[in-house]
Amino acid sequence: MIIPLEHFLIFAAVLFVIGLCGTLVRRNIVGILMSIELMLNAVNINLVAFSRSTSLDPVTGQIFAIFVVALAAAAVAVGLAIVIALYRVRKTICADEISLLKW
Amino acid sequence: MEFMDQIFVNLKSTVLTLAGGFLPPWAVILLCAAISLGVIAVIGPVTMMYLTLIERKVLARMQNRIGPNRTGPWGLLQPLADGIKMLTKEDIVPKNADRIVHLVAPILIVIPALLVFAVIPFGKNMIPADLSVGVLYFLSISSTTTIAIFSASWASRNKYSLLGGMRAVAQMISYEIPMVLSVVPILLVTQSLSTGAIVRAQGAYGGWGWFVFTPWGFAAFITFFLCAVAECNRSPFDLPEAESEIVAGFHTEYSGMKFALFYMAEFMNAFTLSALAATLFLGGWQGPWLPSWAWFFIKTYALIFIMLWFRGTLPRFRVDQMMNLAWKFLLPLSLINILVAGFWHFANPPLAIGGSIAMLWASGWIFTRLNRDYTPEKRTYLFGE
Amino acid sequence: MRIAVSDASFTPPRVQGRNTRKGLTTLSMMPPLEFIIKMGIYALMTVCVAGALLSVLFRNLFHAALALTGVLLGIAGIYLALHADFLAMIQVLIYVGAVMTLVIFAIMLTERFGDASLRQFNHQSWAALGGGILLLTFLVRMIQTTPWPVKNQAALASPAVTVVQLGEALLGPYVFPFEIISVILIAALIGAIVVARKDLEA
């Protein structure tokens, strides 16, 4: 690897933190879902970078990344379905206006 | 024969050897990539320009006309004239449009159309980049077109654009699934995702071992080709730009060079999808007597001619018919086809041939029967008569 | 990182014979090319971070989605740099071709909520920013101090993981999670349809 492992890890950490901030800050649920995708991708970069440089079997990290991608796709499908249903029932998709389960 | 076959390859290696005399090796590698890129960047637009002419000529003949014949012999300069006209046209942006996205969308749609040229084997040793995941590269890059179409339709702030964009995306996503699944039997049999290896695997019987001659290959070819026609929004699947319903679909609000870019992407997609169909099922550059690149272009243009033939003869689908074809016919058929390919691979030849033909015919018949019930009943027009 | 120059389509035979031994050229033999690739990867990382920032900061949600699409494509490029070709293609096919399309569909269906005229950020913005910076410094510090068990250079030059290896792993040691994933996907598919469809009488 011509770029040291640490640089990939820091890059992934930066992406993860940006995604985390987006998740905390956005009001729109679709925006929150997008930020979660960003965080999942940051994790995937870590998995692949580790599998390339450290793990004994280079396949493992990539397999995990594939599983993460598949799960992310499922999560987005269900999440967006919920968003559409919310929009239909409550006419809003702002996370702070959907507060029935809050004290 | 051998000389003609490898003429372009030898030309390139001569240039590189000459350059290698005074350039360091890393620069030669860069130059090699640059030559491939340059050739693609020329072939793409030129293909598009002359496809427009071919389309107009062929359609005209089908409609008992002559077609463009004023600019140059047989209208050969017509694309050039069209290009100049497009360049000099006024560039109109709607007042409420999202200016940046409106500008970026046509560029976004051309880039993937050009990128997919990289894995197409134009002839023996004439593949710009023989990636180990070539077919997957093609499919994934061409799937990014949906985002560009969405951007174009959303940025125009026009209801026809939005409707066309929604239709286009629904159609492209629906047809992508049977398209990918119809490629799977080829991957199963060749055990490779590289386009070069897939072509080499069809070299049996002196260049006649094309996959289209096997039962599963034939079914997959029909599925793939129909999906390819739908993917590049051509007639009879041209609902996203149906001019009698929604003006021009997602590019209603585009004019001048931006409009030309949409057209360019559409024609280049038609070319690359035909080329991929020829590569996967019709043996790519395999074939007797002629040079390999000649075979490749003959097959590709034959498929493009069939696309034009569709346009000249078939009326447009209705939205529900189009969706039904993808989800209720092509998708189950391509799933069964994967099973048939496995059966073909493991059974003895007589049983394999008879069994796969029987399985495919039976499933095709069943799906046709099942789909027939879903066509709407005879309508009664209350005030019509 | 190593480039196989023995491929006939990549470099013509004559150049190959003159410049290389054993038909393979390692990248370290060509410092300028290595430098270009290195700078390319760093540039890609910068673009990704910028795109990620924009995708969080854009007030117009459609623009944010486009920025995120750019980031996802850039991450596919990072996978290529890590020799994970198959994963890079999967990333483009699934994230850009499917997930982002779905997201944009949702943005369009709920259009007035994605508009820049609406307040897009809640009141915890500054707290989240502070917490994020704290977490980032902690993570970076940890990454720098941990002695990562990096393989030696000879092992790093090993060829990329092929699709065949991935397939064998998926149907070998990982066959059970693979089947579970397919069950989850079908459950999510049906669940999404059930949740999103209109109520029949309403």
XYZ file of C-alpha atoms in Angstrom, chain B residues 38-340:
303
model
C -8.359 9.838 -26.914
C -9.662 7.143 -29.237
C -12.739 6.659 -27.038
C -13.323 10.398 -26.816
C -13.326 10.529 -30.617
C -15.245 7.308 -31.292
C -18.074 8.193 -28.886
C -19.215 11.491 -30.412
C -18.543 10.347 -34.008
C -20.615 7.220 -33.416
C -23.386 9.383 -32.037
C -23.295 11.797 -34.978
C -23.530 9.080 -37.574
C -26.099 7.093 -35.607
C -28.416 10.074 -35.945
C -27.899 9.980 -39.709
C -28.340 6.195 -39.878
C -31.484 6.430 -37.794
C -32.996 9.092 -40.033
C -32.028 7.256 -43.204
C -33.290 3.857 -42.057
C -36.523 5.264 -40.653
C -37.066 7.213 -43.860
C -36.664 4.073 -45.969
C -39.117 2.243 -43.713
C -41.616 5.046 -44.253
C -41.044 5.143 -48.002
C -39.051 8.358 -47.902
C -35.456 9.124 -48.782
C -34.244 10.926 -45.686
C -31.582 13.624 -45.481
C -29.889 13.946 -48.867
C -29.048 17.657 -49.339
C -25.844 18.083 -47.320
C -23.116 16.104 -48.998
C -23.474 12.800 -50.858
C -26.262 10.685 -49.271
C -26.548 13.380 -46.610
C -23.207 12.406 -45.121
C -22.548 15.932 -43.892
C -25.943 16.191 -42.202
C -24.605 15.372 -38.679
C -22.016 18.107 -39.084
C -24.673 20.616 -40.051
C -26.802 19.497 -37.113
C -23.838 19.884 -34.796
C -23.189 23.449 -35.952
C -26.869 24.240 -35.576
C -26.911 22.862 -32.041
C -23.786 24.793 -31.062
C -25.120 28.112 -32.314
C -28.582 27.740 -30.800
C -29.591 29.922 -27.902
C -29.137 28.304 -24.522
C -32.387 28.819 -22.627
C -32.624 28.220 -18.890
C -36.087 28.495 -17.319
C -36.490 31.332 -14.846
C -37.249 29.160 -11.824
C -34.799 26.436 -12.723
C -32.027 25.369 -10.419
C -29.249 26.799 -12.559
C -26.307 24.732 -11.361
C -28.059 21.377 -11.426
C -29.632 22.305 -14.767
C -26.118 22.816 -16.127
C -24.529 19.781 -14.479
C -27.188 17.202 -15.426
C -26.343 16.911 -19.159
C -22.660 16.580 -18.298
C -23.429 13.923 -15.691
C -25.356 11.916 -18.239
C -22.605 11.940 -20.870
C -19.763 10.885 -18.544
C -21.054 7.370 -17.754
C -22.002 6.912 -21.407
C -18.371 7.571 -22.341
C -16.890 5.624 -19.414
C -18.519 2.344 -20.369
C -16.603 2.294 -23.669
C -13.563 1.292 -21.598
C -14.515 -2.377 -21.205
C -15.840 -3.044 -24.698
C -13.651 -5.422 -26.693
C -13.593 -3.780 -30.115
C -11.464 -6.569 -31.546
C -8.756 -9.067 -30.734
C -6.399 -7.357 -28.220
C -8.378 -4.169 -28.771
C -10.032 -3.753 -25.384
C -9.143 -0.424 -23.760
C -9.080 -1.878 -20.233
C -9.689 -5.580 -19.630
C -10.963 -5.258 -16.065
C -11.485 -8.423 -14.068
C -14.954 -7.090 -13.184
C -15.710 -5.747 -16.674
C -19.387 -6.677 -17.004
C -20.128 -5.468 -13.498
C -18.302 -2.224 -14.303
C -20.490 -1.707 -17.348
C -23.717 -2.367 -15.461
C -22.810 -0.280 -12.440
C -21.555 2.704 -14.401
C -24.590 2.729 -16.651
C -26.871 2.545 -13.607
C -25.644 5.966 -12.473
C -27.522 7.510 -15.393
C -30.696 7.530 -13.293
C -29.230 10.189 -11.004
C -28.450 12.429 -13.969
C -31.958 12.017 -15.386
C -33.420 12.805 -11.981
C -31.279 15.928 -11.713
C -32.311 17.097 -15.167
C -36.004 16.574 -14.507
C -35.917 18.116 -11.043
C -33.816 21.131 -11.980
C -36.083 22.110 -14.878
C -39.037 22.908 -12.596
C -41.463 21.693 -15.199
C -44.224 19.192 -14.648
C -43.557 17.387 -17.915
C -39.885 17.142 -17.040
C -40.721 15.763 -13.615
C -43.200 13.247 -15.032
C -40.700 12.170 -17.661
C -37.962 11.852 -15.063
C -40.147 9.750 -12.762
C -41.123 7.520 -15.673
C -37.530 7.198 -16.817
C -36.256 6.226 -13.404
C -39.064 3.763 -12.730
C -38.463 2.181 -16.117
C -34.689 2.034 -15.831
C -34.765 0.534 -12.334
C -37.353 -2.050 -13.363
C -35.458 -3.145 -16.449
C -32.078 -3.168 -14.758
C -33.082 -6.206 -12.694
C -33.920 -8.627 -15.539
C -30.943 -7.200 -17.443
C -28.465 -8.068 -14.704
C -30.118 -11.448 -14.135
C -29.995 -12.292 -17.841
C -26.218 -11.804 -17.785
C -25.811 -14.264 -14.889
C -25.974 -17.473 -17.051
C -23.073 -16.150 -19.143
C -21.059 -15.493 -16.001
C -21.931 -18.956 -14.679
C -20.706 -20.669 -17.817
C -17.590 -18.585 -18.488
C -16.727 -18.266 -14.780
C -15.479 -14.758 -15.386
C -16.707 -11.176 -15.253
C -14.143 -9.920 -17.741
C -15.540 -9.015 -21.161
C -12.337 -10.178 -22.835
C -12.593 -13.618 -21.251
C -16.280 -13.877 -22.185
C -15.475 -13.249 -25.845
C -12.600 -15.742 -25.768
C -14.959 -18.341 -24.276
C -17.119 -18.126 -27.418
C -14.314 -19.075 -29.808
C -15.307 -22.742 -30.246
C -16.123 -24.235 -33.682
C -13.813 -21.791 -35.476
C -15.366 -18.676 -34.007
C -19.001 -19.872 -34.087
C -19.402 -20.892 -30.441
C -21.646 -17.928 -29.700
C -23.799 -18.175 -26.629
C -26.868 -17.146 -28.569
C -26.879 -20.591 -30.202
C -27.609 -22.306 -26.885
C -31.184 -22.345 -25.528
C -30.367 -20.403 -22.358
C -28.165 -18.029 -24.346
C -30.987 -17.322 -26.760
C -33.480 -16.622 -23.980
C -30.940 -14.456 -22.160
C -30.141 -12.587 -25.375
C -33.800 -11.764 -26.000
C -34.217 -10.641 -22.371
C -31.037 -8.622 -22.405
C -31.773 -6.946 -25.702
C -35.311 -5.944 -24.715
C -33.966 -4.570 -21.443
C -31.221 -2.740 -23.324
C -33.814 -1.079 -25.556
C -35.722 -0.057 -22.446
C -32.573 1.150 -20.680
C -31.734 3.638 -23.390
C -35.373 4.804 -23.572
C -35.825 3.877 -27.194
C -39.060 3.033 -28.908
C -41.237 1.071 -28.040
C -40.080 1.882 -24.488
C -39.814 5.624 -25.094
C -42.375 6.571 -22.454
C -39.980 8.922 -20.619
C -39.773 11.129 -23.691
C -43.126 10.344 -25.254
C -43.687 13.443 -27.347
C -47.420 12.917 -27.706
C -47.937 12.763 -23.924
C -45.308 14.755 -22.038
C -43.629 16.956 -24.672
C -40.087 15.592 -24.453
C -39.891 14.187 -20.942
C -36.905 15.041 -18.819
C -35.217 17.157 -21.479
C -38.203 19.359 -22.247
C -36.490 22.459 -20.910
C -33.169 21.908 -22.599
C -31.984 23.539 -25.758
C -28.832 23.975 -27.765
C -25.737 22.072 -26.755
C -27.228 20.762 -23.510
C -29.999 19.101 -25.491
C -27.380 17.715 -27.853
C -25.588 16.198 -24.865
C -28.748 14.308 -23.880
C -29.067 13.065 -27.414
C -25.418 12.106 -27.467
C -25.771 10.111 -24.245
C -28.835 8.335 -25.600
C -27.173 7.306 -28.845
C -23.928 6.331 -27.170
C -25.918 4.205 -24.718
C -27.662 2.551 -27.647
C -24.275 1.838 -29.187
C -22.585 0.550 -26.033
C -25.551 -1.598 -25.021
C -25.658 -3.138 -28.490
C -21.923 -3.653 -28.287
C -22.273 -5.362 -24.905
C -25.089 -7.552 -26.225
C -22.862 -8.511 -29.156
C -19.981 -9.175 -26.768
C -21.951 -11.300 -24.336
C -24.140 -13.280 -26.695
C -23.028 -12.891 -30.313
C -19.395 -13.745 -29.771
C -18.021 -10.218 -29.815
C -15.169 -10.114 -32.310
C -15.257 -13.879 -32.911
C -16.029 -14.945 -36.439
C -14.461 -16.437 -39.552
C -12.863 -14.745 -42.600
C -13.183 -11.089 -41.647
C -10.887 -9.134 -39.270
C -12.047 -9.244 -35.669
C -12.947 -5.563 -35.404
C -15.023 -5.801 -38.579
C -17.046 -8.632 -37.027
C -17.556 -6.597 -33.891
C -18.895 -3.577 -35.739
C -21.067 -5.700 -38.054
C -22.746 -7.358 -35.070
C -23.153 -4.134 -33.142
C -24.670 -2.278 -36.064
C -26.955 -5.219 -36.827
C -28.333 -4.897 -33.300
C -28.658 -1.131 -33.700
C -30.531 -1.740 -36.941
C -32.957 -3.971 -35.024
C -33.483 -1.112 -32.556
C -34.303 1.217 -35.447
C -36.573 -1.448 -36.905
C -38.444 -1.556 -33.578
C -38.838 2.182 -33.768
C -40.097 2.031 -37.330
C -42.719 -0.641 -36.667
C -43.830 -0.816 -33.039
C -46.199 1.570 -31.269
C -45.368 2.829 -27.798
C -46.201 0.753 -24.729
C -48.608 1.891 -22.079
C -46.997 2.380 -18.649
C -48.685 -0.652 -17.070
C -47.837 -2.858 -20.053
C -44.225 -1.764 -19.847
C -44.051 -2.527 -16.116
C -45.826 -5.865 -16.558
C -43.356 -6.917 -19.222
C -40.436 -6.280 -16.879
C -41.806 -7.644 -13.621
C -44.139 -10.402 -14.732
C -42.437 -11.763 -17.814
C -38.749 -10.889 -18.163
C -37.847 -11.167 -14.472
C -39.243 -14.696 -13.846
C -38.001 -15.837 -17.236
C -34.458 -14.686 -16.503
C -34.594 -16.360 -13.071
C -35.647 -19.645 -14.676
C -32.963 -19.134 -17.276
C -30.280 -19.231 -14.582
C -31.566 -22.649 -13.522
C -31.615 -23.787 -17.134
